[in-house]
Short mmCIF file of C-alpha atoms and ligand atoms in Angstrom, two decimals:
data_model
loop_
_atom_site.label_atom_id
_atom_site.label_comp_id
_atom_site.label_asym_id
_atom_site.label_seq_id
_atom_site.Cartn_x
_atom_site.Cartn_y
_atom_site.Cartn_z
CA UNK A 408 -197.77 32.62 -43.50
CA UNK A 409 -195.72 31.16 -40.71
CA UNK A 410 -194.55 34.68 -39.93
CA UNK A 411 -198.19 35.81 -39.55
CA UNK A 412 -198.95 32.99 -37.14
CA UNK A 413 -195.92 33.83 -35.03
CA UNK A 414 -196.94 37.50 -34.88
CA UNK A 415 -200.44 36.56 -33.79
CA UNK A 416 -199.24 34.12 -31.10
CA UNK A 417 -196.66 36.63 -29.89
CA UNK A 418 -199.46 39.11 -29.22
CA UNK A 419 -201.44 36.43 -27.42
CA UNK A 420 -198.47 35.50 -25.21
CA UNK A 421 -197.69 39.12 -24.38
CA UNK A 422 -201.31 39.74 -23.40
CA UNK A 423 -201.55 36.58 -21.30
CA UNK A 424 -201.56 36.90 -17.53
CA UNK A 425 -202.87 34.68 -14.75
CA UNK A 426 -202.44 33.88 -11.07
CA UNK A 427 -204.33 30.67 -11.49
CA UNK A 428 -202.18 27.56 -11.53
CA UNK A 429 -204.61 25.64 -13.72
CA UNK A 430 -204.76 28.41 -16.36
CA UNK A 431 -200.97 28.60 -16.33
CA UNK A 432 -200.74 24.85 -16.86
CA UNK A 433 -203.15 25.15 -19.82
CA UNK A 434 -200.88 27.87 -21.21
CA UNK A 435 -197.89 25.57 -20.91
CA UNK A 436 -199.65 22.70 -22.64
CA UNK A 437 -200.98 24.97 -25.41
CA UNK A 438 -197.60 26.53 -26.30
CA UNK A 439 -194.82 24.43 -24.79
CA UNK A 440 -196.42 20.95 -24.60
CA UNK A 441 -195.20 17.99 -26.66
CA UNK A 442 -198.17 18.52 -28.99
CA UNK A 443 -198.21 22.30 -28.50
CA UNK A 444 -198.12 25.24 -30.90
CA UNK A 445 -194.35 25.67 -30.81
CA UNK A 446 -193.85 22.02 -31.73
CA UNK A 447 -196.29 22.47 -34.66
CA UNK A 448 -194.56 25.61 -35.89
CA UNK A 449 -191.14 23.94 -35.75
CA UNK A 450 -192.59 21.05 -37.76
CA UNK A 451 -193.89 23.48 -40.39
CA UNK A 452 -190.57 25.32 -40.35
CA UNK A 453 -188.88 22.19 -41.70
CA UNK A 454 -190.91 22.57 -44.92
CA UNK A 455 -190.07 26.22 -45.72
CA UNK A 456 -187.53 27.23 -48.36
CA UNK A 457 -183.86 27.70 -47.41
CA UNK A 458 -184.09 31.47 -47.98
CA UNK A 459 -187.05 31.78 -45.60
CA UNK A 460 -185.32 29.60 -43.02
CA UNK A 461 -182.51 32.12 -42.66
CA UNK A 462 -184.86 34.95 -41.61
CA UNK A 463 -187.53 32.84 -39.92
CA UNK A 464 -185.13 30.76 -37.83
CA UNK A 465 -184.19 33.68 -35.61
CA UNK A 466 -187.82 34.83 -35.26
CA UNK A 467 -188.87 31.31 -34.35
CA UNK A 468 -186.22 30.96 -31.65
CA UNK A 469 -187.15 34.31 -30.13
CA UNK A 470 -190.79 33.24 -30.14
CA UNK A 471 -189.97 30.03 -28.31
CA UNK A 472 -187.86 31.89 -25.72
CA UNK A 473 -190.69 34.39 -25.21
CA UNK A 474 -193.19 31.60 -24.44
CA UNK A 475 -190.76 29.90 -22.00
CA UNK A 476 -189.89 33.16 -20.25
CA UNK A 477 -193.56 34.07 -19.89
CA UNK A 478 -194.35 30.69 -18.41
CA UNK A 479 -191.44 30.78 -15.90
CA UNK A 480 -192.14 34.34 -14.76
CA UNK A 481 -195.83 33.59 -14.15
CA UNK A 482 -194.91 30.36 -12.37
CA UNK A 483 -192.50 32.16 -10.02
CA UNK A 484 -195.25 34.54 -8.94
CA UNK A 485 -198.08 32.07 -8.69
CA UNK A 486 -199.59 31.49 -5.23
CA UNK A 487 -198.75 28.23 -3.46
CA UNK A 488 -201.23 25.49 -4.29
CA UNK A 489 -201.63 21.88 -3.26
CA UNK A 490 -199.09 20.21 -5.51
CA UNK A 491 -196.88 23.24 -5.92
CA UNK A 492 -195.88 23.77 -2.29
CA UNK A 493 -192.30 24.73 -3.05
CA UNK A 494 -193.13 27.42 -5.66
CA UNK A 495 -191.88 30.80 -4.53
CA UNK A 496 -190.20 29.39 -1.41
CA UNK A 497 -186.56 29.82 -0.56
CA UNK A 498 -185.48 26.26 0.07
CA UNK A 499 -182.07 27.37 1.27
CA UNK A 500 -183.51 29.01 4.42
CA UNK A 501 -182.90 27.01 7.65
CA UNK A 502 -185.90 25.06 8.96
CA UNK A 503 -187.69 25.59 12.25
CA UNK A 504 -185.60 24.27 15.14
CA UNK A 505 -186.85 21.30 17.17
CA UNK A 506 -187.12 22.28 20.82
CA UNK A 507 -185.25 19.98 23.18
CA UNK A 508 -187.46 18.21 25.71
CA UNK A 509 -186.82 18.05 29.43
CA UNK A 510 -186.93 15.28 32.00
CA UNK A 511 -189.75 15.36 34.51
CA UNK A 512 -188.49 16.68 37.88
CA UNK A 513 -189.62 13.46 39.60
CA UNK A 514 -187.62 11.39 37.11
CA UNK A 515 -184.58 13.57 37.76
CA UNK A 516 -184.84 13.15 41.53
CA UNK A 517 -185.54 9.43 41.28
CA UNK A 518 -182.44 8.97 39.16
CA UNK A 519 -180.34 11.02 41.54
CA UNK A 520 -181.47 8.88 44.49
CA UNK A 521 -180.85 5.65 42.59
CA UNK A 522 -177.39 6.83 41.50
CA UNK A 523 -176.36 7.56 45.10
CA UNK A 524 -177.45 4.14 46.37
CA UNK A 525 -175.96 2.41 43.34
CA UNK A 526 -172.57 3.54 44.64
CA UNK A 527 -173.32 1.62 47.84
CA UNK A 528 -174.17 -1.53 45.90
CA UNK A 529 -177.97 -1.25 45.97
CA UNK A 530 -179.71 -2.67 42.89
CA UNK A 531 -183.16 -1.57 41.64
CA UNK A 532 -186.14 -3.91 42.11
CA UNK A 533 -189.66 -3.42 40.76
CA UNK A 534 -193.04 -5.03 41.31
CA UNK A 535 -196.72 -4.77 40.34
CA UNK A 536 -198.83 -1.71 41.20
CA UNK A 537 -201.90 -3.91 41.75
CA UNK A 538 -201.25 -6.01 44.83
CA UNK A 539 -202.96 -8.56 47.03
CA UNK A 540 -203.51 -8.18 50.75
CA UNK A 541 -200.62 -10.47 51.62
CA UNK A 542 -197.90 -8.50 49.85
CA UNK A 543 -199.25 -5.06 50.72
CA UNK A 544 -200.31 -5.71 54.34
CA UNK A 545 -200.24 -9.15 55.95
CA UNK A 546 -196.64 -10.13 55.19
CA UNK A 547 -195.60 -6.70 56.44
CA UNK A 548 -197.00 -7.36 59.88
CA UNK A 549 -200.29 -5.49 59.47
CA UNK A 550 -202.56 -7.87 61.48
CA UNK A 551 -206.14 -8.40 60.26
CA UNK A 552 -208.50 -5.73 61.68
CA UNK A 553 -205.54 -3.97 63.24
CA UNK A 554 -205.82 -0.18 63.35
CA UNK A 555 -202.45 -0.03 61.60
CA UNK A 556 -204.31 -0.73 58.35
CA UNK A 557 -206.20 2.50 58.84
CA UNK A 558 -202.93 4.40 58.65
CA UNK A 559 -203.19 4.16 54.90
CA UNK A 560 -206.39 4.80 53.02
CA UNK A 561 -206.44 2.18 50.35
CA UNK A 562 -208.06 1.92 46.91
CA UNK A 563 -209.52 -1.60 46.89
CA UNK A 564 -210.42 -3.23 43.60
CA UNK A 565 -213.79 -4.99 43.40
CA UNK A 566 -213.83 -8.53 42.04
CA UNK A 567 -217.19 -9.73 40.68
CA UNK A 568 -219.11 -7.06 42.59
CA UNK A 569 -217.47 -7.93 45.90
CA UNK A 570 -214.66 -6.09 47.55
CA UNK A 571 -211.79 -8.54 47.46
CA UNK A 572 -208.31 -8.34 48.84
CA UNK A 573 -206.89 -6.79 45.66
CA UNK A 574 -205.77 -3.18 45.96
CA UNK A 575 -203.59 -0.54 44.39
CA UNK A 576 -200.39 -0.78 46.42
CA UNK A 577 -200.12 1.83 49.15
CA UNK A 578 -196.33 1.59 49.36
CA UNK A 579 -193.49 -0.09 47.54
CA UNK A 580 -192.80 -2.27 50.59
CA UNK A 581 -194.76 -4.94 48.70
CA UNK A 582 -191.76 -5.20 46.38
CA UNK A 583 -189.54 -5.92 49.40
CA UNK A 584 -191.82 -8.84 50.30
CA UNK A 585 -191.72 -10.22 46.77
CA UNK A 586 -187.95 -9.92 46.65
CA UNK A 587 -187.39 -11.64 50.00
CA UNK A 588 -189.84 -14.43 49.15
CA UNK A 589 -188.13 -15.11 45.84
CA UNK A 590 -184.50 -15.10 46.95
CA UNK A 591 -182.00 -15.65 49.70
CA UNK A 592 -180.09 -13.00 51.71
CA UNK A 593 -178.07 -10.89 51.36
CA UNK A 594 -180.46 -8.34 49.82
CA UNK A 595 -179.41 -4.81 49.02
CA UNK A 596 -181.99 -3.15 46.81
CA UNK A 597 -183.97 0.01 46.08
CA UNK A 598 -187.65 -0.10 45.15
CA UNK A 599 -188.75 3.04 43.30
CA UNK A 600 -192.34 3.21 42.09
CA UNK A 601 -195.78 4.76 42.04
CA UNK A 602 -198.13 4.21 45.01
CA UNK A 603 -201.78 5.07 45.66
CA UNK A 604 -203.73 6.40 48.65
CA UNK A 605 -207.36 7.35 48.86
CA UNK A 606 -206.83 11.02 49.67
CA UNK A 607 -208.51 14.22 48.55
CA UNK A 608 -206.27 16.02 46.06
CA UNK A 609 -204.81 19.27 47.37
CA UNK A 610 -201.54 21.20 47.31
CA UNK A 611 -200.24 18.92 50.07
CA UNK A 612 -201.79 15.53 49.24
CA UNK A 613 -202.52 13.50 46.13
CA UNK A 614 -204.18 10.17 45.38
CA UNK A 615 -200.94 8.89 43.89
CA UNK A 616 -197.31 9.68 44.47
CA UNK A 617 -193.89 8.09 44.10
CA UNK A 618 -191.71 6.36 46.64
CA UNK A 619 -188.24 5.00 46.82
CA UNK A 620 -187.77 2.33 49.45
CA UNK A 621 -184.56 0.60 50.35
CA UNK A 622 -183.87 -2.77 51.92
CA UNK A 623 -180.67 -4.25 53.28
CA UNK A 624 -180.74 -7.73 54.80
CA UNK A 625 -177.66 -9.71 55.76
CA UNK A 626 -175.99 -11.20 58.82
CA UNK A 627 -175.20 -8.69 61.58
CA UNK A 628 -176.88 -5.66 60.02
CA UNK A 629 -177.40 -3.07 62.76
CA UNK A 630 -179.05 0.30 63.30
CA UNK A 631 -175.56 1.83 63.01
CA UNK A 632 -175.45 0.58 59.41
CA UNK A 633 -178.82 2.18 58.77
CA UNK A 634 -177.67 5.52 60.18
CA UNK A 635 -174.40 5.54 58.27
CA UNK A 636 -176.11 4.63 54.98
CA UNK A 637 -178.72 7.37 55.29
CA UNK A 638 -176.14 9.91 56.51
CA UNK A 639 -174.07 9.24 53.38
CA UNK A 640 -177.20 9.57 51.22
CA UNK A 641 -178.11 12.96 52.68
CA UNK A 642 -174.58 14.35 52.28
CA UNK A 643 -174.60 13.27 48.63
CA UNK A 644 -178.09 14.61 47.88
CA UNK A 645 -178.15 17.88 49.84
CA UNK A 646 -174.45 18.58 50.24
CA UNK A 647 -171.84 18.11 52.94
CA UNK A 648 -172.69 19.68 56.26
CA UNK A 649 -176.38 18.75 56.09
CA UNK A 650 -177.30 17.56 59.57
CA UNK A 651 -179.54 14.57 60.28
CA UNK A 652 -181.53 13.52 63.33
CA UNK A 653 -183.62 10.44 64.08
CA UNK A 654 -186.90 10.55 66.01
CA UNK A 655 -188.56 7.38 67.37
CA UNK A 656 -191.63 6.40 65.37
CA UNK A 657 -193.89 3.46 64.62
CA UNK A 658 -194.39 1.36 61.50
CA UNK A 659 -195.86 -2.17 61.56
CA UNK A 660 -193.01 -3.61 59.49
CA UNK A 661 -189.98 -2.19 61.37
CA UNK A 662 -188.85 -2.44 64.97
CA UNK A 663 -187.41 -0.15 66.19
CA UNK A 664 -188.72 2.51 63.81
CA UNK A 665 -187.61 6.08 63.26
CA UNK A 666 -188.30 9.15 61.21
CA UNK A 667 -185.33 11.04 59.88
CA UNK A 668 -185.09 14.83 59.66
CA UNK A 669 -182.47 16.90 57.91
CA UNK A 670 -181.44 20.45 58.71
CA UNK A 671 -183.65 22.77 56.65
CA UNK A 672 -182.26 23.16 53.12
CA UNK A 673 -183.59 26.73 52.84
CA UNK A 674 -182.59 28.39 56.12
CA UNK A 675 -179.82 25.94 57.10
CA UNK A 676 -181.40 25.49 60.52
CA UNK A 677 -182.09 29.12 61.39
CA UNK A 678 -185.87 28.75 60.96
CA UNK A 679 -188.14 29.64 58.03
CA UNK A 680 -191.63 29.04 56.66
CA UNK A 681 -190.69 25.74 55.00
CA UNK A 682 -189.45 24.15 58.24
CA UNK A 683 -192.16 25.90 60.27
CA UNK A 684 -189.36 27.73 62.12
CA UNK A 685 -188.01 24.48 63.61
CA UNK A 686 -184.86 24.31 61.48
CA UNK A 687 -185.61 20.66 60.63
CA UNK A 688 -187.50 18.95 57.79
CA UNK A 689 -188.67 15.34 57.84
CA UNK A 690 -187.62 13.41 54.73
CA UNK A 691 -188.06 9.69 55.39
CA UNK A 692 -189.15 6.84 57.60
CA UNK A 693 -186.88 3.92 58.47
CA UNK A 694 -186.15 1.14 60.91
CA UNK A 695 -184.88 -2.38 61.47
CA UNK A 696 -186.96 -4.94 59.56
CA UNK A 697 -189.35 -6.55 62.05
CA UNK A 698 -188.33 -10.23 62.62
CA UNK A 699 -191.96 -11.20 61.89
CA UNK A 700 -191.62 -9.77 58.37
CA UNK A 701 -188.41 -11.73 57.76
CA UNK A 702 -190.10 -14.94 58.98
CA UNK A 703 -193.20 -14.23 56.85
CA UNK A 704 -190.89 -14.15 53.84
CA UNK A 705 -189.13 -17.38 54.78
CA UNK A 706 -185.95 -15.79 56.18
CA UNK A 707 -184.39 -17.00 59.44
CA UNK A 708 -184.66 -13.95 61.71
CA UNK A 709 -182.16 -15.43 64.17
CA UNK A 710 -179.47 -15.53 61.53
CA UNK A 711 -180.35 -12.46 59.50
CA UNK A 712 -181.27 -8.89 60.30
CA UNK A 713 -181.88 -5.89 58.10
CA UNK A 714 -182.94 -2.32 57.76
CA UNK A 715 -185.46 -0.62 55.51
CA UNK A 716 -186.28 2.96 54.68
CA UNK A 717 -188.78 4.75 52.49
CA UNK A 718 -189.21 8.27 51.16
CA UNK A 719 -191.59 10.15 48.90
CA UNK A 720 -189.91 11.34 45.71
CA UNK A 721 -192.28 14.32 45.57
CA UNK A 722 -191.17 15.41 49.03
CA UNK A 723 -187.50 15.21 48.10
CA UNK A 724 -188.20 17.13 44.88
CA UNK A 725 -190.19 19.77 46.80
CA UNK A 726 -187.23 20.39 49.06
CA UNK A 727 -184.76 20.39 46.21
CA UNK A 728 -186.66 22.65 43.81
CA UNK A 729 -188.82 24.52 46.37
CA UNK A 730 -192.07 23.39 44.78
CA UNK A 731 -195.03 24.22 47.00
CA UNK A 732 -197.89 22.44 45.22
CA UNK A 733 -197.91 18.65 44.68
CA UNK A 734 -200.49 18.95 41.88
CA UNK A 735 -197.91 20.56 39.58
CA UNK A 736 -196.17 17.19 39.18
CA UNK A 737 -199.13 15.59 37.42
CA UNK A 738 -200.68 18.48 35.48
CA UNK A 739 -198.21 18.37 32.57
CA UNK A 740 -198.07 22.14 32.36
CA UNK A 741 -195.24 22.88 29.93
CA UNK A 742 -194.49 26.17 31.71
CA UNK A 743 -193.66 24.17 34.84
CA UNK A 744 -191.88 21.26 33.16
CA UNK A 745 -189.58 23.28 30.92
CA UNK A 746 -187.97 24.92 33.93
CA UNK A 747 -186.05 21.69 34.50
CA UNK A 748 -184.45 21.83 31.04
CA UNK A 749 -181.06 22.83 32.38
CA UNK A 750 -180.72 19.49 34.13
CA UNK A 751 -178.84 16.67 32.48
CA UNK A 752 -180.84 14.69 29.94
ZN1 ZN B 2003 -186.09 26.42 57.32
#
């Protein structure tokens, strides 16, 4: 009798086929489960006579192996389903690699500038991007209603419907004011940060950009110190042999003021499109801190003097990487950004 049952179930198992995970699970429960057919048959087997056991035992074991083999072979071929994600996968294969990120070109240039001035003992100072009129203009010698304020188109922030004196800072010079107000000379610091101007966005202008300013205030600081410091900076950043020249200029917060040019990094002075065939490229503005600014910040201008300089990080990066469109810096286009992957991380 038991032999008949085994024969019948053997036929059923041989005929069984499915690609459905649920049907396969039902198969497993029906034959191989803890209350399944094989368990029942083994229970019945215990009751048969010793003579029968000898012949049936082998048949029964083969039957059990057949059911297990059928189940495993169907399971190996079954399509991947929700809770069976690893079925049929080779778990020994290596996973997908994680692509290494890259630093933003502006962050790279900022760090390079900071590193150079760190060697000269300059520390980094930071301040708020939303400023009041005093720190952004008045303390820096921009008189009320003076046309100098028109030099920078400012984003003013309205307070209670009225245009107050709160604005997005137009330069990081506001951090110089805060630093001088809060401490005592000597000061030797760099102020890197984001600044805002109300400009139409184009390849050559943006409504925000990044500056690094520097300030050095102590007794007997002269224009010669300014020139030597910036000369050292340029040799470090663009390589030895880069020439510099100073042109007289005007800023409300420095007197005398100058703009500094370097020999063109592309044509080395011979003349090219970048330098408009002049051989020179302007990279920063600088000058001796106006005594009025020192006094505004509570510093005795008879005892102390200082120099300040400021540059746009985008401009330095443009010259370094030959980037022609300012908008690329803020568009987060991976095709642009990943080109800087070779730089140190
Ligand atoms: Zn050139």
